[in-house]
XYZ file of C-alpha atoms in Angstrom:
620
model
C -64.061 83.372 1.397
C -61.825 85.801 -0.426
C -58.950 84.844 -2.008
C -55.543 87.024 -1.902
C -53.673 86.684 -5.258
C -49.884 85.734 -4.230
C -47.656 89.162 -4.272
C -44.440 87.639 -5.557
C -45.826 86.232 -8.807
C -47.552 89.566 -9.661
C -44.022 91.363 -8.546
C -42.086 89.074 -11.020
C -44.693 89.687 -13.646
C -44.107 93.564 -13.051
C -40.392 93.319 -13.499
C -40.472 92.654 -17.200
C -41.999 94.398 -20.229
C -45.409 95.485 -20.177
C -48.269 93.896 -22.698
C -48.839 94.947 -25.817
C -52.504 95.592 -25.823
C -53.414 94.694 -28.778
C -52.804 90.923 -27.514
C -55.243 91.410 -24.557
C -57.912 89.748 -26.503
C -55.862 86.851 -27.181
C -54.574 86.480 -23.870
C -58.402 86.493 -22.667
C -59.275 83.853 -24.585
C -56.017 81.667 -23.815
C -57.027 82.187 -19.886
C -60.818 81.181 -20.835
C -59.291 77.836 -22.277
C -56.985 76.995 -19.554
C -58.675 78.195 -16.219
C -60.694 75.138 -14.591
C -62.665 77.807 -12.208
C -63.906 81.383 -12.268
C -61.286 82.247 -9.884
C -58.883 81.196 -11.363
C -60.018 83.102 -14.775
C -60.494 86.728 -12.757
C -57.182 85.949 -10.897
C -55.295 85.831 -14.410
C -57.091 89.214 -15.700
C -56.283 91.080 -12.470
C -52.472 89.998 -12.613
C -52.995 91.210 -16.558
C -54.633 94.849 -15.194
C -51.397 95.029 -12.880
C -48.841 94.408 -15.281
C -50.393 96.884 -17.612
C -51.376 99.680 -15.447
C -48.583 99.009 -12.613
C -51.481 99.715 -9.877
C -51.450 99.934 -6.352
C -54.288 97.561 -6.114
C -56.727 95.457 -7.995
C -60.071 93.803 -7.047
C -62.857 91.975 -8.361
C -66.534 91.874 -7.126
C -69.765 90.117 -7.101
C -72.746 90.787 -6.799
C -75.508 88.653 -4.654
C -77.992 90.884 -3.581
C -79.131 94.444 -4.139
C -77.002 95.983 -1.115
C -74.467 92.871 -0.539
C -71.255 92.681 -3.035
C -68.806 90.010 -2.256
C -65.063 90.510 -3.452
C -63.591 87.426 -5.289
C -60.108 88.176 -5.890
C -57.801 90.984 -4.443
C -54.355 92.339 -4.768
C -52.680 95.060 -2.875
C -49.358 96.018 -2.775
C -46.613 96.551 0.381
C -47.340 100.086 0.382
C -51.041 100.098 1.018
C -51.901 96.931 2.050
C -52.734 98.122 5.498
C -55.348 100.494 4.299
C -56.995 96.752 2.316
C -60.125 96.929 4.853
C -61.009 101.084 4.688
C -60.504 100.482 0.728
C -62.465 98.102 -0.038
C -65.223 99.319 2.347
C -65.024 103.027 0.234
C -65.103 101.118 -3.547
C -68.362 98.654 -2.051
C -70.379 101.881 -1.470
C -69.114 103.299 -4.749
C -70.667 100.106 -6.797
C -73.854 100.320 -4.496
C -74.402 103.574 -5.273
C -73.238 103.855 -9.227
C -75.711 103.909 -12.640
C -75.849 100.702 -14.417
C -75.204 103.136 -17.754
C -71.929 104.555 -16.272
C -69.183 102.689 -18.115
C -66.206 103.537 -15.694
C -66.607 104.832 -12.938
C -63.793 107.879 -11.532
C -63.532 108.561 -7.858
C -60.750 109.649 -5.811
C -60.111 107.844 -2.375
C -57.762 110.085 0.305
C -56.313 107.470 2.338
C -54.142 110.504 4.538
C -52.472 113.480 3.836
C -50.018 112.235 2.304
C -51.644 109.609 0.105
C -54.087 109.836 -2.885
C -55.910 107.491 -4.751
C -57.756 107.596 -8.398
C -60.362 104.358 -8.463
C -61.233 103.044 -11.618
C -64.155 101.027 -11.567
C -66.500 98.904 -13.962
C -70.202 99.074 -12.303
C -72.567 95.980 -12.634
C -75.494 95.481 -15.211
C -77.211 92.426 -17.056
C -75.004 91.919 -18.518
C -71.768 91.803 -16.248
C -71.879 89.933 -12.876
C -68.375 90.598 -12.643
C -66.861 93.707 -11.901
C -63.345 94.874 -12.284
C -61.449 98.053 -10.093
C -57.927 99.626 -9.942
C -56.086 101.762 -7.537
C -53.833 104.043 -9.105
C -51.867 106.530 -7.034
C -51.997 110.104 -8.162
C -48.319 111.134 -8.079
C -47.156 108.263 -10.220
C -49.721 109.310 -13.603
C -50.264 111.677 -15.824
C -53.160 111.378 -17.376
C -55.864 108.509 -16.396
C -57.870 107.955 -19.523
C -55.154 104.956 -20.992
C -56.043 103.389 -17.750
C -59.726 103.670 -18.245
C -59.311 102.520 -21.884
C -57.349 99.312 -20.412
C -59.718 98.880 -18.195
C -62.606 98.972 -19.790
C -61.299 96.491 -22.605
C -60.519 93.630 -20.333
C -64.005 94.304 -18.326
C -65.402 93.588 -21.132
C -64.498 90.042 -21.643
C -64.639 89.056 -17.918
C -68.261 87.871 -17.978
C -66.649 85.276 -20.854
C -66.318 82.541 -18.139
C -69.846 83.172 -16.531
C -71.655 82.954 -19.758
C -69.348 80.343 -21.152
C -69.836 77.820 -17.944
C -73.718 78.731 -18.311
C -74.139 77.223 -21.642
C -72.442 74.499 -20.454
C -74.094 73.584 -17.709
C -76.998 73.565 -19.296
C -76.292 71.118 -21.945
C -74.793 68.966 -18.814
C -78.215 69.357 -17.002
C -79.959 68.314 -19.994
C -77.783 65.134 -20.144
C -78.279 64.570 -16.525
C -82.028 64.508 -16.234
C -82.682 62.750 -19.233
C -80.441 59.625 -17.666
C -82.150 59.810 -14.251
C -85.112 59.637 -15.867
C -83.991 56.731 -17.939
C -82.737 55.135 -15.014
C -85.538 55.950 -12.071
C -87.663 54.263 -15.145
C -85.119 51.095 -15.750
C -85.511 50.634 -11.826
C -89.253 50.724 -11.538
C -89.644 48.181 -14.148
C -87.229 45.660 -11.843
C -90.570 45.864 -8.811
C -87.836 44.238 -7.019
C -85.000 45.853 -4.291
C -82.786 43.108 -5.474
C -82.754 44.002 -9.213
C -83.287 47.474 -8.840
C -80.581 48.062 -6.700
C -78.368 45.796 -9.183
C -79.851 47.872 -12.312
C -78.490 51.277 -10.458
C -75.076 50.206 -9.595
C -74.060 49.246 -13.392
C -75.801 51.947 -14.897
C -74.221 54.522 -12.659
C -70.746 52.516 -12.948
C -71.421 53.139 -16.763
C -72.132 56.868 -16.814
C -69.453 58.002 -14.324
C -66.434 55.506 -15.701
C -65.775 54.287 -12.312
C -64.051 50.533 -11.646
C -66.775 49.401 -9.314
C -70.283 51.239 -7.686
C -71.614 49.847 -4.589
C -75.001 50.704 -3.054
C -76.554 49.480 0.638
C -79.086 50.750 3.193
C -78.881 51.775 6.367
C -81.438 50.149 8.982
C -81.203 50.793 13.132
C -77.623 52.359 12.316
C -76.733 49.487 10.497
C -75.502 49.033 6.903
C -76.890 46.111 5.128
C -74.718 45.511 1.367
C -78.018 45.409 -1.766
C -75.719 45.703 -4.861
C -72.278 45.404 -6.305
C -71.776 46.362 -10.113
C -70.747 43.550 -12.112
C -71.417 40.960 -9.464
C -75.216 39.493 -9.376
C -73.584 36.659 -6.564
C -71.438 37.607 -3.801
C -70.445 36.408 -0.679
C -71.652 38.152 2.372
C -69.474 37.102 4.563
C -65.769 38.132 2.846
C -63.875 40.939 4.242
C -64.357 42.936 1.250
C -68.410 43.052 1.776
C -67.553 44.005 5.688
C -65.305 46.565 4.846
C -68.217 48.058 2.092
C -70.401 47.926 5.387
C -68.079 49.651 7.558
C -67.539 52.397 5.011
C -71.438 53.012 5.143
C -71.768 53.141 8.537
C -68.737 55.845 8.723
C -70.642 57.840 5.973
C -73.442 57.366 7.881
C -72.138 58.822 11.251
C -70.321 61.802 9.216
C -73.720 62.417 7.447
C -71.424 64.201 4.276
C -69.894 62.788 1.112
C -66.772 61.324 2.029
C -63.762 61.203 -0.028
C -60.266 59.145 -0.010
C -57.801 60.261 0.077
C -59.022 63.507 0.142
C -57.857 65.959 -2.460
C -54.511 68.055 -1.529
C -56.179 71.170 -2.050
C -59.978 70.952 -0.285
C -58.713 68.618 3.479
C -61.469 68.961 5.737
C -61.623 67.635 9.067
C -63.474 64.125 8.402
C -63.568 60.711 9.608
C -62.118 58.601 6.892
C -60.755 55.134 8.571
C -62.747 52.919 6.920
C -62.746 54.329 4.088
C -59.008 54.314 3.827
C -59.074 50.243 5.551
C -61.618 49.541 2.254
C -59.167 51.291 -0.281
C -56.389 48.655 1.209
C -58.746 45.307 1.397
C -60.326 46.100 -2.205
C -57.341 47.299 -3.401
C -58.316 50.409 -4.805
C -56.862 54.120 -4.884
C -59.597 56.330 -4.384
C -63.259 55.824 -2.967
C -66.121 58.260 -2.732
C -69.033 57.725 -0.815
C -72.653 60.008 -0.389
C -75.887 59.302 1.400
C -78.889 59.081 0.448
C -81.526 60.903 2.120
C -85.330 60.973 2.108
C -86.840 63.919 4.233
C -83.093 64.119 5.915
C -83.735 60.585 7.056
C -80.830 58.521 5.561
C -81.851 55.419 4.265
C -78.763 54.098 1.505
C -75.612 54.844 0.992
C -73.514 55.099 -2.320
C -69.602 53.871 -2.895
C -67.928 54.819 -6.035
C -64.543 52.973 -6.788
C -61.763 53.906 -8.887
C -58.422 51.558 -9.516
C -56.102 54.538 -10.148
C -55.974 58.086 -8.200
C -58.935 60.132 -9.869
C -59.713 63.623 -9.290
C -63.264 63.235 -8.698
C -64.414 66.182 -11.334
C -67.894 68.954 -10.565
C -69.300 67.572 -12.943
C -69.308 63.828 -11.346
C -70.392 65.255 -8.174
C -73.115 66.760 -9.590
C -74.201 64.056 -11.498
C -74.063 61.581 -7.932
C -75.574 64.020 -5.855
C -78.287 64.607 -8.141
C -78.947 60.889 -9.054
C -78.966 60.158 -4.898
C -81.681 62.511 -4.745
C -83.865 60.728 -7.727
C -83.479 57.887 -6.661
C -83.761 57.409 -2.542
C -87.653 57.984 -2.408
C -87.605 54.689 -4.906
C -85.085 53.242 -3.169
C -87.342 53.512 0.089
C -90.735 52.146 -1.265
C -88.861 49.190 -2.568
C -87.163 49.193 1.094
C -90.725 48.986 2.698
C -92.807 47.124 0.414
C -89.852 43.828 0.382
C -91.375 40.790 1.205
C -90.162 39.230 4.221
C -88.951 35.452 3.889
C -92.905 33.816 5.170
C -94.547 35.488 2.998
C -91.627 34.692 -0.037
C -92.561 31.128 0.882
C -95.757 30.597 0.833
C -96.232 32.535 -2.250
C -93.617 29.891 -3.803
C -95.947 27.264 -2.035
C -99.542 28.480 -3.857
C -97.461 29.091 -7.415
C -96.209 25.473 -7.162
C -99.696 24.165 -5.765
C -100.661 24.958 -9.358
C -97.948 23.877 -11.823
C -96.579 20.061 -12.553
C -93.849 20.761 -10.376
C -95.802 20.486 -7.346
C -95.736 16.595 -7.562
C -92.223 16.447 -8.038
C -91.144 18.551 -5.414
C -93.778 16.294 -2.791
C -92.038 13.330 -3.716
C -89.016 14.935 -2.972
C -90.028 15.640 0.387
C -91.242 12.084 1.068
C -87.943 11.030 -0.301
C -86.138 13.405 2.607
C -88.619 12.043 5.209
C -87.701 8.278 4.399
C -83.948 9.173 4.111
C -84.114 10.768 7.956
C -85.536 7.216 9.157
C -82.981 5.168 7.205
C -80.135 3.549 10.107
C -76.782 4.983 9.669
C -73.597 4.490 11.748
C -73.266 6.602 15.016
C -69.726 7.304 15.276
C -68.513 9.295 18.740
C -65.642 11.462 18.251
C -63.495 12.008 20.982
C -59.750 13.192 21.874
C -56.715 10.177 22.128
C -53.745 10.259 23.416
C -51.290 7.287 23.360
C -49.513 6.071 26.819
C -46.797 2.742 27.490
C -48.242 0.190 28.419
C -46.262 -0.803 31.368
C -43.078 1.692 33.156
C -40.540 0.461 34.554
C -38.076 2.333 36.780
C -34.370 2.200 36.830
C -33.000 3.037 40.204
C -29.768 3.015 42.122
C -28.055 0.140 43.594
C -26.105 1.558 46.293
C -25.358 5.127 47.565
C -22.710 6.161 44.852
C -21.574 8.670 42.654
C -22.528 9.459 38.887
C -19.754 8.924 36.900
C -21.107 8.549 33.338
C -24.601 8.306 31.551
C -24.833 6.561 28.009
C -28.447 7.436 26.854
C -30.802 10.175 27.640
C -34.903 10.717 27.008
C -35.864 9.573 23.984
C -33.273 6.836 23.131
C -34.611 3.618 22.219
C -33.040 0.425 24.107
C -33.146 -2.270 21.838
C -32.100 -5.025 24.418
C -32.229 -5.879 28.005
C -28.956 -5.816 29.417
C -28.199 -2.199 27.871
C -25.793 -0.148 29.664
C -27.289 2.978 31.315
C -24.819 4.216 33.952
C -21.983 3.853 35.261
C -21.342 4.712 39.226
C -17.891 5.804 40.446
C -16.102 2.802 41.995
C -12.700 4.410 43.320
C -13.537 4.993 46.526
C -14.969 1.101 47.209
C -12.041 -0.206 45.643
C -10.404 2.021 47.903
C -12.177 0.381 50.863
C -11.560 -3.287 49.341
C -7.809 -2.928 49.245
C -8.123 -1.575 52.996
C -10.271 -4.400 54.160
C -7.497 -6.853 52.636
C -4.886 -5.436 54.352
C -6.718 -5.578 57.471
C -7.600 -9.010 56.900
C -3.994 -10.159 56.173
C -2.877 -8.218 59.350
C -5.414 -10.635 61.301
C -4.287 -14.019 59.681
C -0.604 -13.297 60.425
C -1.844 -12.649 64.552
C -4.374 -15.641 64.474
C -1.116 -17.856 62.970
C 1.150 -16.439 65.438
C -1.792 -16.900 68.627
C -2.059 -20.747 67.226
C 1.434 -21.033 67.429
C 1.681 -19.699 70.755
C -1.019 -22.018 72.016
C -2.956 -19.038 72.771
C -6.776 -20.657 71.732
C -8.571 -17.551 72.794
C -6.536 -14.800 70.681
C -6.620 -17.233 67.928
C -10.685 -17.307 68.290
C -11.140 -13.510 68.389
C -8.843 -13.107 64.972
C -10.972 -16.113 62.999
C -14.131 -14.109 63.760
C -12.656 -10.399 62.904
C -11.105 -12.635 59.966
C -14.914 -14.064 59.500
C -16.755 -9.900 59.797
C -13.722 -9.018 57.053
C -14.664 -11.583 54.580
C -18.729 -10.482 54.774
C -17.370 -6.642 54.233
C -14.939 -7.462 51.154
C -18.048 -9.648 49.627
C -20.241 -6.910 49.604
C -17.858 -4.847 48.447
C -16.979 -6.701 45.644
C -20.740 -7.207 45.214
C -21.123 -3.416 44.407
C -18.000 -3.254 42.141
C -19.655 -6.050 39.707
C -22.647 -3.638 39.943
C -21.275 -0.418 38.922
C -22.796 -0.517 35.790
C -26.284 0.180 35.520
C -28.110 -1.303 33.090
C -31.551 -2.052 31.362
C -33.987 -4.204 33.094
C -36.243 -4.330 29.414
C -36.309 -2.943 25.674
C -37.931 -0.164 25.293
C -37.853 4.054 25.057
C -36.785 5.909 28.034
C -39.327 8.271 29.210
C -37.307 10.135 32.068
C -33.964 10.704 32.923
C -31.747 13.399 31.340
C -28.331 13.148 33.498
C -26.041 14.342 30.594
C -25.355 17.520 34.024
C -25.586 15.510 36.837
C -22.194 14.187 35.998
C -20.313 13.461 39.595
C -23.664 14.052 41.412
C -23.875 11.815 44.565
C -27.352 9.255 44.234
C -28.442 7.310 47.183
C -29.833 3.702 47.167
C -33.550 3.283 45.617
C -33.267 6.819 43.659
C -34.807 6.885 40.730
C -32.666 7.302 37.593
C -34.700 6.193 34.582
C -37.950 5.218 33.736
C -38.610 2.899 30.802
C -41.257 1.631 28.717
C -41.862 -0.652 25.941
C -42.701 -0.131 22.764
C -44.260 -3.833 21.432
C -47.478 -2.744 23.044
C -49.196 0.744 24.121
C -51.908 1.811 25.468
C -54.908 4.343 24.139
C -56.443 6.317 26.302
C -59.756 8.091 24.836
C -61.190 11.627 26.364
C -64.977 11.064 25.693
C -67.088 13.797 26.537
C -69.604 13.385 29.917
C -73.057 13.552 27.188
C -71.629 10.545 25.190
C -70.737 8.258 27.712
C -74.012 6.568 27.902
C -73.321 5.407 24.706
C -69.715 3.715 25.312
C -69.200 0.573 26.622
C -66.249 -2.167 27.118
C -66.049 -4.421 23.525
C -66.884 -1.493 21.406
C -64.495 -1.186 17.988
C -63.216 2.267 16.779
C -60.154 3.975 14.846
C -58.052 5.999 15.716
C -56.109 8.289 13.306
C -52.590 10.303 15.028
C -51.557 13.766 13.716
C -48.108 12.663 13.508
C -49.209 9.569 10.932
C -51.877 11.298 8.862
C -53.908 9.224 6.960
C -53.546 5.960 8.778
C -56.476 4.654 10.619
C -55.115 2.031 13.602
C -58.287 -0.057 14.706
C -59.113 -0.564 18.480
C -61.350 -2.531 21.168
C -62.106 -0.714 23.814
C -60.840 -2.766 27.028
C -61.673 -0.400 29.898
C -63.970 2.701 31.061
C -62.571 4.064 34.242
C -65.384 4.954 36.624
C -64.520 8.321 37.334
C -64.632 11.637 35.622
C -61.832 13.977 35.150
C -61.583 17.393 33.877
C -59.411 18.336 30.877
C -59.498 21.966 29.233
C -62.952 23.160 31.103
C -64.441 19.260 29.868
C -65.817 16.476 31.937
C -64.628 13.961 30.513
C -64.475 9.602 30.817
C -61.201 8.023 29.659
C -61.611 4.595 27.707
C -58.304 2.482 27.198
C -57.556 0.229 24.780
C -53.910 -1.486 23.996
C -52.766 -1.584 20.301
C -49.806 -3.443 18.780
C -46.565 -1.979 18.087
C -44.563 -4.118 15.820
C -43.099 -1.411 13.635
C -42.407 0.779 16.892
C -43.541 3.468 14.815
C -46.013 4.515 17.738
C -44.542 6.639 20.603
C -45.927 7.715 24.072
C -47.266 11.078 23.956
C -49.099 10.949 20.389
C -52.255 12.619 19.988
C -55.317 12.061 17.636
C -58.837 11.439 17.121
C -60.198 8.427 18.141
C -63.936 7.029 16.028
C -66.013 5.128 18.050
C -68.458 2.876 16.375
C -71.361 3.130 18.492
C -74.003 0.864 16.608
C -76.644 2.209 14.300
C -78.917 5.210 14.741
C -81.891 6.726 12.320
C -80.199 9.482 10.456
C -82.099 12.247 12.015
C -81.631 11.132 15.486
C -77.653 11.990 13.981
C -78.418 14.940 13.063
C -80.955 16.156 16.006
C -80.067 14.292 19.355
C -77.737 16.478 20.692
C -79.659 20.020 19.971
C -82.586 17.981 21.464
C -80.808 17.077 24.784
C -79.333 20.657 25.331
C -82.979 21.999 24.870
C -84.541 19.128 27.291
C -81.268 19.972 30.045
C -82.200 23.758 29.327
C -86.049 23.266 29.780
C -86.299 20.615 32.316
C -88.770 18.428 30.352
């Protein structure tokens, strides 16, 4: 694609003085040094041609066939820019149809009446692949050959860059073949995917200067990791080796070399997510990754790593690209002619059948044999969770009201007798002053009736007096009860009033529940396949999360007949009681309880459970 050079620098360059040109030569050379690309050489010398010769327009062309010339670089100004296309059309059949002897070529170009044109133009030969033009508008000169002089001086250097960049791309292909062929020849000396892919990955690491190379191959669009420079061990299952993998795979799928991040001045539309997810695991800046292809099958894929941002240079392109292609039809025979893992071990069989070592390594088998058969403990592992022993519950006395609570779940009672509660006793007292009233009332009448000789009134008053006396005992039964107190020791498991403060309870409602702590009770969540192996009198340990590293032995006491289901698992709960002197232990505490389930032979251990689940599978 063409490039435009910018108008406003070219403008700014044509405000100030004009070039001497006896410096043109020295500018020439100063661009040669400094431009990094062809266009950016002819771009300089066309902005040079314009600030001498103040023309309308300046181009550059090249030639790639006989009849097709391609313009590199092109500057027009304001006042003819929208004539560009009919110009350039006029000055490509001018170079088509020109002498290679002509040195400048003179032609006049009417864009209307009003508008005329002298174009000055250098024509291609062997020698120059480049060639140079100018538009200069009639009415502004006075003479054209100074323009054709100018011209024909800075024509004359512009194949510089070409012939320059030839040279040295020679002595760079030179340098590349003879390591490929020092390294395709390193490789095939490995016979092995393992250490040829190892050999590649430091060598190339060397000769580019990257941080790290990576190399894998790609199998049923899959990547599968081979090498990592500088590390002959690695594990394949970090997240660094997953993200190499990933990265493969998305080269894979884009089927192009993929680079991040991707230069500033070259973005393409490209899938780069795991590229950019393997720059932030591994922790480096930039990554570039190619394929490697064998008839445009893809069979490997490369990853080059740098530390810092690194403008990934031609030169290294070259150098990877041409390497990938060298190296991926070795790459596959090595691919196809691995070994799988049978035939790796029998070949390790027949080499040892010969050597001393074979002896050794049969007594070492006969050694594992006799250590399967030797009897080790069976230990069944199972879930615990600790309970109280016995509850007791702490109810109401009476229907009352809640006046005040002194403990709450969680607090430890550390004597029987322990006030609780305490129930609202106004209104009985009310009722017990009432009653006594009542009953004095009656005494006075039954006094009076005696008196009076009147045997039946005094009767009837010394049986009210009698119903009056029952009432005020029970009253005064339920004022000495008003506090409610602790029926044992222990840690109460229920019964947070701290709000129910004034809260009416009736007679027989629960308000606490209790438990001790001197004793509790283990219950053990074995698993339906290993209770055939449990049984009452069995010993164990148990060891609590909440007292790490403290093994509390156990007897089991009792197997309740009758399965229950806990998380998606059939399980059997076992109980067993265990001392708590300390009162350390609370209810609720979880562990792992050890069941000592007798000896077994070590490799009915190791095997009996894969062997059931195969024999439940199979029905045999």
């Amino acid at each position: 694609m063409n490039q435009e050079i910018v108008a406003s620098s070219v403008q700014k360059d044509n405000k100030g003085q004009a070039l001497d040109p006896a410096s043109i030569l020295s500018q020439i050379f100063h661009f040669l040094k400094t431009s990094q690309s062809l266009d950016t050489f002819i771009e300089k010398l066309l902005v040079m041609l314009v600030r001498l010769t103040n023309a309308s327009a300046a181009c550059a062309f090249r030639k790639t066939s006989a009849t097709e010339i391609v313009c590199l670089q092109q500057y027009f100004n304001p006042a003819c820019i929208q004539f560009k296309e009919s110009i350039l059309i006029e000055i490509k059949k001018t170079l088509v149809s020109v002498k290679e002897k002509e040195k400048i070529v003179l032609s006049r170009i009417q864009i209307h009446e009003e508008k005329n044109f002298y174009s000055l133009l250098t024509p291609f030969s062997e020698e120059r692949e480049v060639s140079l033009g100018i538009l200069l508008d009639i009415s502004a000169i006075a003479m054209v050959e100074p323009f054709m002089v100018i011209l024909q001086l800075i024509a004359g250097y512009s194949n510089l860059y070409l012939l320059q960049q030839s040279n040295s791309q020679g002595r760079i292909l030179a340098q590349q073949t003879a390591f490929i062929i020092e390294l395709v020849d390193g490789a095939a000396q490995e016979m092995d995917i393992a250490g040829a892919s190892y050999f590649f990955v430091n060598q190339m690491q060397q000769r580019i200067g990257c941080n790290q190379v990576v190399l894998g191959h790609i199998r049923k669009n899959h990547s599968y990791l081979l090498a990592i420079s500088g590390m002959a061990k690695y594990n394949s299952r970090s997240p660094v080796v997953h993200a190499f993998e990933k990265a493969m795979e998305e080269t894979m799928r884009e089927a192009i070399p993929i680079q991040f991040p991707q230069p500033s001045e070259k973005k393409t539309l490209q899938s780069d997510l795991a590229h950019q997810e393997l720059a932030e695991i591994s922790q480096f800046s930039t990554v570039y990754s190619l394929p490697l292809l064998v008839q445009k099958d893809m069979i490997g894929v490369w990853i080059f790593l740098w530390k810092e941002e690194h403008a990934i240079s031609t030169e290294e392109k070259n150098l990877t690209q041409a390497t990938s292609v060298s190296i991926a039809p070795l790459l596959n025979v090595l691919l196809k002619n691995r070994k799988n893992f049978l035939h790796k071990g029998m070949e390790t069989c027949l080499k040892l059948c010969h050597s001393y070592r074979f002896v050794f390594f049969i007594f070492l088998f006969l050694s594992f044999l006799w250590c399967m058969t030797l009897p080790f403990s069976y230990d069944i592992k199972a879930h615990c969770k600790l309970q109280p022993s016995v509850r007791r519950m702490v109810a109401a006395p009476f229907d009352g009201v809640l006046l005040q609570t002194y403990v709450k779940q969680g607090d430890v009672i550390q004597k029987p007798g322990h006030v609780m509660a305490l129930l609202d006793g106004r209104e009985l007292r009310w009722q017990l002053v009432g009653l006594e009233a009542e009953r004095a009332k009656i005494l006075k009448q039954s006094q009076i009736a005696l008196a009076n000789e009147k045997v039946a009134e005094y009767h009837i008053s010394r049986l009210e007096m009698q119903n009056l006396d029952v009432q005020i005992k029970l009253i005064q039964d339920k004022l000495s009860h008003l506090e409610i107190r602790s029926p044992i020791e222990g840690i109460v498991l229920t019964g947070d009033l701290e709000r129910a403060h004034g809260v009416p309870v009736s007679t027989g409602q629960a308000l606490f529940e209790l438990a001790p702590l001197n004793t509790m009770l283990v219950e053990i969540y074995a698993e339906a396949r290993d209770i055939a192996y449990l049984s009452q009198g069995l010993e164990g340990e148990i060891q609590l999360e909440s007292i790490a590293g403290k093994y509390i032995p156990i007897k089991i006491e009792s197997i309740l007949p009758e399965s229950e289901v806990q998380n998606t698992t059939n399980v059997f709960v076992c109980r067993a009681t265990i001392q708590n002197a300390d009162n350390i232990l609370q209810p609720g505490m979880e562990g792992t309880a050890y069941i000592f389930a007798g000896k077994k032979p070590l490799w009915w251990i190791l095997l009996h459970k894969p062997i059931e689940w195969i024999r439940m599978e199979l029905w045999f």
